[in-house]
Amino acid sequence: MSHALDFSAGQLVTVEGLTFRYRRQTALAGVSFAVGAGVTGLLGPNGAGKTSLLRILATAVPPNSGTVRILGSDPLTAAGRLAVRRQLGYLPQQPGFFPNFTAYEFIDYVAILKEITDRRRRREETLRVLAAVGLSDDRGKRIKALSGGMRQRVALAAAIVGDPRVLILDEPTVGLDPEQRLRFRELIAELGAGRTVLLSTHQTEDVSALCHRVIVLDRGVVRFDGAPARLTAAAENRVWHSAERSPQAVVAWRTGVGAVRNVGVPPPDADLLPATLEDGYLLLLDPSTATEVAA
Amino acid sequence: MTRIGGRRDDTRATPSRHIATELLREYAEGGPAAGTTTGVEGHVDGCPECRGELARLMPTARFGRVWTAVEEALDEPRRGPAERALIWLGVAPDTARLVAVTPALRWSWSIAAGLVLFVAALVARLSLLDSPSLPLLAISPMLPVLGVAVSFGPRFDPTYEITLVAPVHGFRLALLRTAAVLTVAAALAAAASLVLPGSGPAALAWLLPMLALTLVTLAMATRVDPVIAAAVTGAGWVTLLLTTTHFGSGRSLLLTTMGQAAVSVVAVVALVALALARRRFDEKFTAI
Ligand SMILES: [Zn+2]
């Protein structure tokens, strides 16, 4: 990796040589990176190891080997873990709720879990995070009566209770309709100012819209680590359209207008198209082009 | 002073049925309506129009003050009987809340446990057995074991993952919740013991096994799924009962002083194992 390990800045999440086995399968096979403030996207297909990595960073589970430093603390020690947990917000992949609780009651409960024992402070914080996710007017509704998008906002509100400096968000935009997705991206972008946000997604649009950095994970290995624009640039001159699927294409799909969008090594006379992040991502996941794109 | 109370309703205000201005005026002046304000506050809270109307009817400062208090009262978490009892006993409200969300403290569990014990006591009462204390001895200790099984781990606790990574002390949380489950189970079993025909101290022979089995389950749950821990504990208990008890005559080693002493030793060993494994509660509770 090109990123030098730097514990001195304190604002960093650093992992080195992480391995993790889950249900007798290798979920992580030696993952190393370091991230600072801002929103970093963890992109990868299902089963790439994204959730395992985020659960390790969230201190939900220890790795089989490797080191983790979050804000200078080692979550593999009891004291370090407590220090990390006091600075951490976590949105799990499948956030759970007490369905009979109102949104307010649930956030109030989470605030207790985050050691906000003073009643007045807890109320202020509960109202603050509910307002931040736009749920002030719906805070009295029971969670079972809320839509999927609103529940996801409750889960995000729970993650930001106590104003943590590190936010771990596992697929925060999954299951949201396009409008909610936009609103959520906006929210997360705001949270990224001055904080370290690590989010996983399998949507390249999420990454282009809000991440200053992308780490592509595939079968437990980091395939790419850098600015999303760099991954897009790697696909430049490799996207073309044609009437039928080109034999040179690594990936090809028929688009709405009837033409085929090909990604791969174009033939000499190809009708080239501007590349997107998704094109770069697809080239990266294909073994025949992966090394070239990652370079 | 305006009385504060009531709940927000899930549906919120229906714009077609606003509060009559008369009623709002009475509320604003703290008149007759003020004593029965639940409907007014619940509606006004969700209806900007009526809130604006009320604001016009009250001095601004007073409206702000009253409304802040009303909102707080409407937001205030609802507390069940167990939670209220804990607060009444002097437990801090935030601790009481952490305990009250224990799945096994829900009414459904307590009612089911109560029914089982009632049947056991009834069997004993009808003298279907020579030793009336046996059914309670056999059944009571398993109740908190089942309670522990459904109170920990990702299977039954929907907030397992965020609780695990919260800074709140996992071991303290586990002990608090287990103590709550034990207390409810012990209270139910004690109540069932009262209806037994006079069998003396033997009527309370379930108490030490209950404690021991619960501690064994909790200690095992630091290593395996709580449901498996409960199943193994249950199987062990059944085996122990079958090998030490003659159900025909009602004689049981567990009803003797020596038997009770042996059970106490098991409880102490489990307690030590639990204390040694306490850090596991802050790591991962079970492998998932
Ligand atoms: Zn109204």
Coordinates of C-alpha atoms and ligand atoms in Angstrom, one line a residue:
Chain A
M1 CA 0.0 0.0 0.0
S2 CA 1.2 3.5 -0.7
H3 CA -0.1 4.9 2.5
A4 CA 2.5 5.2 5.2
L5 CA 1.3 4.0 8.6
D6 CA 1.1 7.0 10.9
F7 CA -0.3 6.7 14.4
S8 CA 0.9 10.1 15.5
A9 CA -2.0 12.0 13.9
G10 CA -4.4 10.3 16.2
Q11 CA -7.4 10.8 13.9
L12 CA -6.7 7.7 12.0
V13 CA -8.1 4.2 11.6
T14 CA -5.2 1.9 10.7
V15 CA -5.3 -1.8 10.0
E16 CA -2.3 -4.0 9.2
G17 CA -2.3 -7.6 8.0
L18 CA -5.9 -8.3 9.1
T19 CA -7.1 -11.9 8.6
F20 CA -10.4 -13.2 9.6
R21 CA -12.2 -16.5 9.1
Y22 CA -15.9 -16.7 9.3
R23 CA -17.8 -20.0 9.1
R24 CA -14.6 -21.8 8.0
Q25 CA -14.1 -19.5 5.1
T26 CA -11.5 -16.8 4.7
A27 CA -13.3 -13.5 4.9
L28 CA -10.2 -11.3 5.2
A29 CA -6.8 -12.5 3.8
G30 CA -4.3 -9.8 5.0
V31 CA -5.9 -6.4 4.7
S32 CA -3.9 -3.2 5.4
F33 CA -4.8 0.4 5.0
A34 CA -4.9 3.7 6.9
V35 CA -7.6 6.3 6.7
G36 CA -7.9 9.8 8.1
A37 CA -10.8 12.3 8.3
G38 CA -13.5 12.3 5.6
V39 CA -15.7 9.7 4.1
T40 CA -14.0 6.5 2.8
G41 CA -16.0 4.0 0.9
L42 CA -15.5 0.3 1.1
L43 CA -16.7 -1.1 -2.2
G44 CA -17.0 -4.7 -3.1
P45 CA -19.3 -7.5 -4.2
N46 CA -21.3 -9.5 -1.7
G47 CA -19.0 -11.8 0.3
A48 CA -16.0 -9.6 -0.3
G49 CA -15.4 -9.3 3.5
K50 CA -16.7 -5.8 3.9
T51 CA -19.0 -6.7 6.9
S52 CA -16.3 -8.7 8.6
L53 CA -13.9 -5.8 8.2
L54 CA -16.4 -3.3 9.6
R55 CA -17.3 -5.5 12.5
I56 CA -13.7 -5.8 13.5
L57 CA -13.3 -2.0 13.3
A58 CA -16.5 -1.6 15.3
T59 CA -15.0 -3.9 18.0
A60 CA -17.8 -6.4 17.6
V61 CA -15.4 -9.2 16.8
P62 CA -11.6 -9.6 17.0
P63 CA -9.6 -10.6 13.9
N64 CA -7.7 -13.9 13.7
S65 CA -4.5 -12.0 13.2
G66 CA -3.3 -8.5 12.4
T67 CA -3.3 -5.2 14.2
V68 CA -5.9 -2.5 14.5
R69 CA -5.4 1.1 15.7
I70 CA -8.4 3.4 16.1
L71 CA -7.6 7.0 17.3
G72 CA -4.3 5.6 18.6
S73 CA -6.0 2.9 20.7
D74 CA -5.7 -0.9 20.3
P75 CA -9.2 -2.4 20.4
L76 CA -7.7 -5.8 21.0
T77 CA -6.9 -4.8 24.6
A78 CA -9.6 -4.3 27.1
A79 CA -8.6 -0.7 27.9
G80 CA -8.1 0.2 24.2
R81 CA -11.5 -1.3 23.3
L82 CA -13.3 0.8 25.9
A83 CA -11.4 3.9 24.6
V84 CA -12.4 3.1 21.0
R85 CA -16.0 2.4 22.0
R86 CA -16.3 5.8 23.6
Q87 CA -15.4 7.4 20.3
L88 CA -17.2 5.1 17.9
G89 CA -20.6 5.2 16.1
Y90 CA -21.7 2.0 14.4
L91 CA -24.5 1.3 12.0
P92 CA -24.7 -2.5 11.7
Q93 CA -25.7 -4.2 8.4
Q94 CA -29.0 -5.2 9.9
P95 CA -29.8 -2.8 12.6
G96 CA -32.1 -4.1 15.2
F97 CA -34.7 -2.2 17.2
F98 CA -37.2 -2.7 20.0
P99 CA -40.3 -2.4 17.7
N100 CA -42.5 -1.1 20.5
F101 CA -40.2 1.7 21.4
T102 CA -40.8 5.1 19.9
A103 CA -37.9 6.6 18.0
Y104 CA -37.3 8.9 20.9
E105 CA -37.3 6.0 23.4
F106 CA -34.9 4.0 21.3
I107 CA -32.4 6.8 20.9
D108 CA -32.7 7.6 24.6
Y109 CA -31.9 3.9 25.3
V110 CA -28.9 4.0 23.0
A111 CA -27.7 7.2 24.8
I112 CA -27.8 5.2 28.1
L113 CA -25.7 2.5 26.4
K114 CA -23.3 5.2 25.5
E115 CA -22.9 6.2 29.1
I116 CA -24.9 9.4 28.9
T117 CA -26.5 9.0 32.4
D118 CA -27.4 12.6 33.1
R119 CA -31.1 12.9 32.2
R120 CA -30.9 16.5 30.9
R121 CA -27.9 15.8 28.8
R122 CA -29.5 12.7 27.4
R123 CA -32.6 14.5 26.4
E124 CA -30.6 17.2 24.6
E125 CA -28.5 14.6 22.8
T126 CA -31.5 12.5 21.9
L127 CA -33.3 15.6 20.4
R128 CA -30.1 16.7 18.6
V129 CA -29.5 13.4 16.8
L130 CA -33.2 13.0 15.9
A131 CA -33.1 16.5 14.4
A132 CA -29.9 15.7 12.5
V133 CA -31.6 12.8 10.7
G134 CA -34.8 14.7 10.2
L135 CA -36.9 12.7 12.6
S136 CA -37.9 15.4 15.1
D137 CA -41.6 15.4 14.1
D138 CA -41.8 11.6 14.1
R139 CA -39.9 10.9 17.3
G140 CA -43.2 9.9 19.1
K141 CA -44.0 7.2 16.6
R142 CA -43.3 3.6 17.5
I143 CA -40.5 2.1 15.4
K144 CA -42.8 -0.7 14.1
A145 CA -44.9 2.0 12.5
L146 CA -42.0 3.6 10.7
S147 CA -41.1 2.9 7.0
G148 CA -37.8 1.2 6.1
G149 CA -36.2 4.5 5.2
M150 CA -37.2 6.1 8.5
R151 CA -35.9 3.1 10.5
Q152 CA -32.6 3.4 8.7
R153 CA -32.6 7.0 9.8
V154 CA -33.3 5.9 13.4
A155 CA -30.3 3.6 13.1
L156 CA -28.1 6.4 11.8
A157 CA -29.3 8.6 14.6
A158 CA -28.3 5.8 17.1
A159 CA -24.8 5.7 15.5
I160 CA -24.2 9.4 16.0
V161 CA -25.3 9.6 19.6
G162 CA -22.5 11.2 21.6
D163 CA -20.9 12.8 18.5
P164 CA -18.4 10.0 17.9
R165 CA -15.2 10.8 16.0
V166 CA -15.2 7.6 14.1
L167 CA -18.3 6.3 12.2
I168 CA -18.6 2.8 10.9
L169 CA -21.6 2.5 8.6
D170 CA -22.4 -0.9 7.1
E171 CA -24.4 -0.4 3.9
P172 CA -26.2 2.7 5.2
T173 CA -28.1 3.2 1.9
V174 CA -29.3 -0.3 1.3
G175 CA -33.1 -0.6 0.9
L176 CA -33.6 3.1 0.5
D177 CA -35.5 4.6 -2.4
P178 CA -33.6 7.1 -4.7
E179 CA -34.9 10.1 -2.9
Q180 CA -34.0 8.7 0.6
R181 CA -30.7 7.6 -0.8
L182 CA -29.9 11.2 -1.8
R183 CA -30.9 12.6 1.5
F184 CA -28.8 9.9 3.3
R185 CA -25.8 10.7 1.2
E186 CA -26.1 14.4 2.1
L187 CA -26.4 13.5 5.8
I188 CA -23.3 11.3 5.7
A189 CA -21.3 13.9 3.7
E190 CA -22.1 16.4 6.5
L191 CA -21.0 13.9 9.1
G192 CA -17.8 13.3 7.2
A193 CA -16.6 16.9 7.9
G194 CA -14.0 16.6 10.7
R195 CA -14.8 12.9 11.3
T196 CA -13.5 9.6 10.1
V197 CA -16.4 7.8 8.3
L198 CA -16.0 4.4 6.9
L199 CA -18.9 3.0 5.0
S200 CA -19.5 -0.1 2.9
T201 CA -21.6 -0.3 -0.2
H202 CA -21.9 -2.2 -3.4
Q203 CA -23.2 0.8 -5.2
T204 CA -20.6 2.8 -7.1
E205 CA -23.0 5.8 -7.1
D206 CA -22.7 6.1 -3.4
V207 CA -18.9 6.2 -3.7
S208 CA -18.8 8.8 -6.5
A209 CA -21.4 10.9 -4.7
L210 CA -19.8 11.2 -1.3
C211 CA -16.4 9.4 -0.8
H212 CA -13.1 11.2 -1.2
R213 CA -11.4 7.8 -1.1
V214 CA -12.4 4.3 -2.1
I215 CA -11.0 0.9 -1.0
V216 CA -12.1 -1.9 -3.2
L217 CA -12.3 -5.3 -1.4
D218 CA -12.7 -8.5 -3.2
R219 CA -12.5 -12.0 -1.7
G220 CA -10.8 -10.7 1.4
V221 CA -8.1 -8.7 -0.4
V222 CA -7.7 -5.0 -1.1
R223 CA -7.8 -4.6 -4.9
F224 CA -7.7 -0.8 -5.0
D225 CA -7.1 2.0 -2.6
G226 CA -7.2 5.7 -3.7
A227 CA -9.4 8.5 -5.0
P228 CA -12.5 7.4 -6.9
A229 CA -11.4 9.6 -9.8
R230 CA -8.3 7.5 -10.2
L231 CA -10.4 4.3 -10.5
T232 CA -12.6 6.1 -13.1
A233 CA -9.5 7.3 -15.0
A234 CA -8.2 3.7 -15.1
A235 CA -11.3 2.8 -17.2
E236 CA -10.8 5.7 -19.6
N237 CA -10.4 4.5 -23.3
R238 CA -11.8 1.1 -22.2
V239 CA -15.5 1.7 -22.6
W240 CA -17.2 1.7 -26.0
H241 CA -20.6 1.0 -27.4
S242 CA -21.6 -1.2 -30.3
A243 CA -24.7 -2.8 -31.8
E244 CA -23.8 -6.2 -30.5
R245 CA -21.7 -7.5 -27.6
S246 CA -18.0 -7.2 -28.5
P247 CA -15.9 -10.3 -28.1
Q248 CA -13.1 -8.2 -26.5
A249 CA -15.4 -7.0 -23.7
V250 CA -14.8 -8.1 -20.1
V251 CA -18.3 -7.0 -19.2
A252 CA -21.0 -5.9 -21.6
W253 CA -24.6 -5.1 -21.1
R254 CA -27.4 -3.8 -23.3
T255 CA -28.5 -0.3 -22.2
G256 CA -31.9 1.3 -22.4
V257 CA -31.3 2.8 -25.8
G258 CA -30.6 -0.6 -27.4
A259 CA -26.8 -0.3 -27.8
V260 CA -24.4 -2.5 -25.9
R261 CA -22.0 -0.9 -23.5
N262 CA -18.7 -2.8 -23.5
V263 CA -16.0 -2.6 -20.9
G264 CA -12.6 -4.2 -21.6
V265 CA -9.9 -3.8 -24.2
P266 CA -11.6 -2.0 -27.2
P267 CA -11.1 -2.9 -30.8
P268 CA -9.2 -0.3 -32.9
D269 CA -12.3 1.3 -34.5
A270 CA -14.3 1.3 -31.3
D271 CA -16.9 4.1 -30.6
L272 CA -15.4 5.2 -27.2
L273 CA -17.6 6.4 -24.3
P274 CA -16.6 8.4 -21.2
A275 CA -15.8 6.1 -18.3
T276 CA -17.6 6.0 -15.0
L277 CA -16.5 4.7 -11.6
E278 CA -18.6 1.6 -12.2
D279 CA -16.6 0.8 -15.3
G280 CA -13.3 1.0 -13.4
Y281 CA -14.8 -1.1 -10.6
L282 CA -15.9 -3.8 -13.1
L283 CA -12.5 -3.9 -14.8
L284 CA -10.9 -4.2 -11.4
L285 CA -13.0 -7.2 -10.4
D286 CA -12.1 -9.1 -13.6
P287 CA -8.9 -11.2 -13.2
S288 CA -7.8 -10.4 -16.8
T289 CA -7.7 -6.6 -16.3
A290 CA -7.4 -6.3 -12.5
T291 CA -3.6 -5.8 -12.1
E292 CA -3.6 -3.2 -14.9
V293 CA -6.4 -1.2 -13.4
A294 CA -5.0 -1.3 -9.9
A295 CA -1.6 -0.1 -11.0
Chain B
M1 CA -50.3 25.2 36.8
T2 CA -51.2 23.1 33.8
R3 CA -51.0 19.4 34.5
I4 CA -48.7 17.6 32.1
G5 CA -49.3 14.1 30.9
G6 CA -50.5 11.9 28.1
R7 CA -48.9 10.2 25.2
R8 CA -48.3 11.0 21.6
D9 CA -50.4 8.8 19.5
D10 CA -48.8 6.9 16.6
T11 CA -51.0 8.4 14.0
R12 CA -50.5 12.0 15.2
A13 CA -53.0 14.7 14.5
T14 CA -55.8 14.4 12.1
P15 CA -56.1 17.8 10.6
S16 CA -59.8 17.4 10.1
R17 CA -60.5 17.5 13.8
H18 CA -58.9 20.5 15.4
I19 CA -59.3 21.4 19.0
A20 CA -62.2 23.8 19.5
T21 CA -60.9 27.4 20.2
E22 CA -63.0 27.3 23.4
L23 CA -61.1 24.3 24.7
L24 CA -57.8 25.8 23.7
R25 CA -58.6 29.1 25.5
E26 CA -59.5 27.1 28.7
Y27 CA -56.2 25.2 28.4
A28 CA -54.3 28.5 27.9
E29 CA -56.0 30.0 31.0
G30 CA -55.4 26.9 33.0
G31 CA -59.2 26.5 33.4
P32 CA -61.4 23.4 33.7
A33 CA -59.8 21.8 30.6
A34 CA -56.4 22.0 32.2
G35 CA -57.1 19.0 34.4
T36 CA -57.9 16.8 31.4
T37 CA -55.4 18.0 28.9
T38 CA -54.2 14.8 27.5
G39 CA -56.2 15.2 24.3
V40 CA -55.3 18.8 23.9
E41 CA -51.6 18.3 24.3
G42 CA -51.4 15.1 22.2
H43 CA -53.2 16.9 19.4
V44 CA -51.5 20.3 19.6
D45 CA -48.1 18.6 19.7
G46 CA -48.6 17.2 16.3
C47 CA -50.7 20.1 14.8
P48 CA -48.9 23.3 13.9
E49 CA -52.2 25.1 13.3
C50 CA -53.6 24.4 16.8
R51 CA -50.2 25.1 18.3
G52 CA -50.1 28.5 16.6
E53 CA -53.6 29.2 17.9
L54 CA -52.6 28.2 21.4
A55 CA -49.5 30.4 21.2
R56 CA -51.7 33.3 20.3
L57 CA -53.9 32.6 23.4
M58 CA -51.0 32.6 25.8
P59 CA -48.2 35.0 26.8
T60 CA -45.2 34.0 24.7
A61 CA -42.8 33.3 27.6
R62 CA -45.4 31.2 29.4
F63 CA -46.3 29.3 26.2
G64 CA -42.6 28.5 25.7
R65 CA -42.2 27.3 29.2
V66 CA -45.3 25.2 29.3
W67 CA -44.7 23.8 25.9
T68 CA -41.1 22.7 26.7
A69 CA -42.4 20.9 29.7
V70 CA -45.3 19.3 27.7
E71 CA -42.9 18.1 25.0
E72 CA -40.6 16.6 27.6
A73 CA -43.5 14.8 29.2
L74 CA -44.8 13.5 25.9
D75 CA -41.3 12.2 25.0
E76 CA -40.7 10.7 28.4
P77 CA -40.1 6.9 27.9
R78 CA -43.0 4.7 29.1
R79 CA -42.0 2.5 31.9
G80 CA -43.4 -1.0 32.6
P81 CA -44.1 -2.4 36.1
A82 CA -40.7 -4.0 36.5
E83 CA -38.9 -0.7 35.6
R84 CA -41.1 1.3 37.9
A85 CA -40.5 -1.2 40.7
L86 CA -36.7 -0.9 40.3
I87 CA -36.9 2.9 40.4
W88 CA -39.1 2.7 43.4
L89 CA -36.4 0.6 45.0
G90 CA -33.9 3.3 44.4
V91 CA -32.2 2.0 41.2
A92 CA -31.0 4.8 39.0
P93 CA -33.5 5.3 36.1
D94 CA -30.9 4.7 33.4
T95 CA -29.8 1.4 35.1
A96 CA -33.5 0.4 35.5
R97 CA -34.0 1.0 31.7
L98 CA -31.0 -1.2 30.9
V99 CA -32.5 -4.0 33.0
A100 CA -36.1 -3.5 31.9
V101 CA -35.4 -4.2 28.2
T102 CA -34.3 -7.8 29.1
P103 CA -36.5 -10.0 26.9
A104 CA -37.3 -12.3 29.8
L105 CA -38.8 -9.5 31.7
R106 CA -41.7 -9.1 29.3
W107 CA -45.1 -10.0 30.4
S108 CA -45.4 -13.0 28.1
W109 CA -42.4 -14.7 29.8
S110 CA -43.6 -14.0 33.3
I111 CA -47.1 -15.2 32.5
A112 CA -45.8 -18.4 30.9
A113 CA -43.5 -19.1 33.8
G114 CA -46.3 -18.4 36.3
L115 CA -48.6 -20.8 34.5
V116 CA -46.0 -23.6 34.5
L117 CA -45.4 -23.1 38.3
F118 CA -49.1 -23.0 38.9
V119 CA -49.6 -26.3 37.2
A120 CA -46.7 -27.8 39.2
A121 CA -48.1 -26.5 42.4
L122 CA -51.5 -27.9 41.4
V123 CA -50.1 -31.3 40.8
A124 CA -48.4 -31.3 44.2
R125 CA -51.6 -29.9 45.9
L126 CA -53.7 -32.7 44.4
S127 CA -51.3 -35.1 46.1
L128 CA -50.5 -36.9 42.9
L129 CA -47.0 -37.3 44.4
D130 CA -46.0 -38.4 47.8
S131 CA -43.5 -35.6 48.1
P132 CA -45.3 -32.3 47.3
S133 CA -42.1 -30.3 46.9
L134 CA -40.7 -32.4 44.0
P135 CA -42.5 -30.7 41.1
L136 CA -41.4 -27.2 42.1
L137 CA -37.9 -28.5 42.8
A138 CA -37.7 -30.0 39.3
I139 CA -39.3 -27.1 37.4
S140 CA -38.4 -23.8 39.2
P141 CA -34.7 -23.9 38.6
M142 CA -35.2 -24.2 34.8
L143 CA -37.2 -21.0 34.5
P144 CA -34.4 -18.5 34.9
V145 CA -32.2 -20.8 32.8
L146 CA -34.7 -20.3 30.0
G147 CA -34.9 -16.6 30.8
V148 CA -31.1 -16.3 30.4
A149 CA -31.3 -18.2 27.1
V150 CA -33.7 -15.7 25.7
S151 CA -32.0 -12.6 27.2
F152 CA -28.5 -12.8 25.7
G153 CA -27.0 -13.2 22.3
P154 CA -28.0 -12.1 18.8
R155 CA -30.9 -14.6 18.5
F156 CA -33.3 -12.8 20.9
D157 CA -31.8 -9.4 21.5
P158 CA -32.4 -7.3 18.5
T159 CA -29.9 -4.7 19.7
Y160 CA -27.2 -7.3 20.4
E161 CA -24.7 -5.8 18.0
I162 CA -25.0 -2.1 19.1
T163 CA -25.1 -3.2 22.8
L164 CA -21.9 -5.2 22.3
V165 CA -19.9 -2.3 20.9
A166 CA -21.3 0.2 23.4
P167 CA -19.0 1.4 26.1
V168 CA -21.5 0.2 28.8
H169 CA -19.9 -2.6 30.8
G170 CA -21.0 -5.9 29.4
F171 CA -20.4 -8.0 32.5
R172 CA -22.3 -5.5 34.7
L173 CA -25.2 -5.6 32.1
A174 CA -25.2 -9.4 32.1
L175 CA -25.3 -9.6 35.9
L176 CA -28.0 -7.0 36.2
R177 CA -30.2 -8.7 33.6
T178 CA -29.6 -12.1 35.1
A179 CA -30.4 -10.8 38.6
A180 CA -33.7 -9.4 37.3
V181 CA -34.6 -12.7 35.6
L182 CA -33.7 -14.6 38.8
T183 CA -35.7 -12.3 41.0
V184 CA -38.8 -12.7 38.9
A185 CA -38.5 -16.4 38.7
A186 CA -37.7 -16.7 42.4
A187 CA -40.7 -14.6 43.3
L188 CA -43.0 -16.7 41.1
A189 CA -41.6 -19.9 42.6
A190 CA -41.9 -18.6 46.1
A191 CA -45.6 -17.7 45.5
A192 CA -46.1 -21.2 44.1
S193 CA -44.5 -22.6 47.3
L194 CA -47.0 -20.8 49.5
V195 CA -49.9 -22.8 48.1
L196 CA -48.2 -26.1 48.8
P197 CA -49.4 -28.2 51.7
G198 CA -47.1 -27.8 54.7
S199 CA -43.9 -29.4 53.6
G200 CA -41.6 -27.2 55.7
P201 CA -38.3 -25.9 54.5
A202 CA -38.3 -28.5 51.7
A203 CA -40.8 -26.3 49.9
L204 CA -37.9 -23.9 49.2
A205 CA -35.5 -26.6 48.1
W206 CA -35.6 -25.2 44.6
L207 CA -33.9 -22.0 45.6
L208 CA -30.2 -23.1 45.6
P209 CA -30.6 -25.2 42.4
M210 CA -32.2 -22.2 40.7
L211 CA -29.2 -20.1 41.6
A212 CA -26.7 -22.8 40.6
L213 CA -28.3 -23.6 37.3
T214 CA -28.6 -19.9 36.3
L215 CA -24.9 -19.3 37.1
V216 CA -23.8 -22.4 35.2
T217 CA -25.8 -21.3 32.2
L218 CA -24.4 -17.8 32.3
A219 CA -20.8 -19.1 32.7
M220 CA -21.3 -21.5 29.8
A221 CA -22.8 -18.7 27.7
T222 CA -19.5 -16.9 27.6
R223 CA -18.2 -19.8 25.4
V224 CA -21.2 -21.1 23.5
D225 CA -24.6 -19.9 22.3
P226 CA -26.8 -19.1 25.3
V227 CA -29.5 -21.4 23.9
I228 CA -27.1 -24.3 23.8
A229 CA -25.8 -23.4 27.3
A230 CA -29.4 -23.5 28.6
A231 CA -30.1 -26.8 26.8
V232 CA -27.0 -28.5 28.2
T233 CA -27.8 -27.1 31.7
G234 CA -31.3 -28.4 31.4
A235 CA -30.2 -31.9 30.3
G236 CA -27.7 -32.0 33.2
W237 CA -30.5 -31.1 35.6
V238 CA -32.8 -33.7 34.3
T239 CA -30.0 -36.3 34.6
L240 CA -29.2 -35.2 38.1
L241 CA -32.9 -35.4 39.1
L242 CA -33.3 -38.9 37.6
T243 CA -30.2 -40.2 39.4
T244 CA -30.8 -38.7 42.8
T245 CA -34.6 -38.9 43.1
H246 CA -37.0 -41.7 43.6
F247 CA -40.2 -40.2 42.3
G248 CA -42.4 -43.0 43.6
S249 CA -41.4 -42.5 47.2
G250 CA -40.6 -38.8 46.8
R251 CA -37.1 -39.3 48.4
S252 CA -34.4 -37.2 46.8
L253 CA -30.8 -36.5 47.7
L254 CA -31.4 -32.9 46.6
L255 CA -33.9 -32.5 49.4
T256 CA -31.2 -33.4 52.0
T257 CA -28.7 -31.0 53.6
M258 CA -25.9 -32.8 51.8
G259 CA -27.6 -32.5 48.5
Q260 CA -28.2 -28.8 49.0
A261 CA -24.6 -28.4 50.1
A262 CA -23.4 -30.1 46.9
V263 CA -25.6 -27.7 44.8
S264 CA -24.1 -24.8 46.6
V265 CA -20.6 -25.9 45.7
V266 CA -21.7 -26.1 42.0
A267 CA -23.1 -22.5 42.4
V268 CA -19.8 -21.2 43.8
V269 CA -17.7 -23.0 41.1
A270 CA -19.9 -21.4 38.4
L271 CA -19.6 -18.0 40.0
V272 CA -15.8 -18.3 40.0
A273 CA -15.8 -19.4 36.4
L274 CA -18.1 -16.5 35.5
A275 CA -15.9 -14.0 37.3
L276 CA -12.8 -15.4 35.5
A277 CA -14.6 -15.1 32.1
R278 CA -16.1 -11.7 32.8
R279 CA -14.0 -10.0 30.1
R280 CA -15.7 -12.2 27.5
F281 CA -18.8 -10.1 28.0
D282 CA -17.1 -7.1 26.5
E283 CA -15.6 -9.0 23.6
K284 CA -18.0 -11.2 21.8
F285 CA -20.7 -12.9 23.7
T286 CA -21.0 -15.8 21.4
A287 CA -19.5 -16.6 18.0
I288 CA -21.9 -15.5 15.3
Ligands
ZN1 ZN -55.3 20.9 15.0

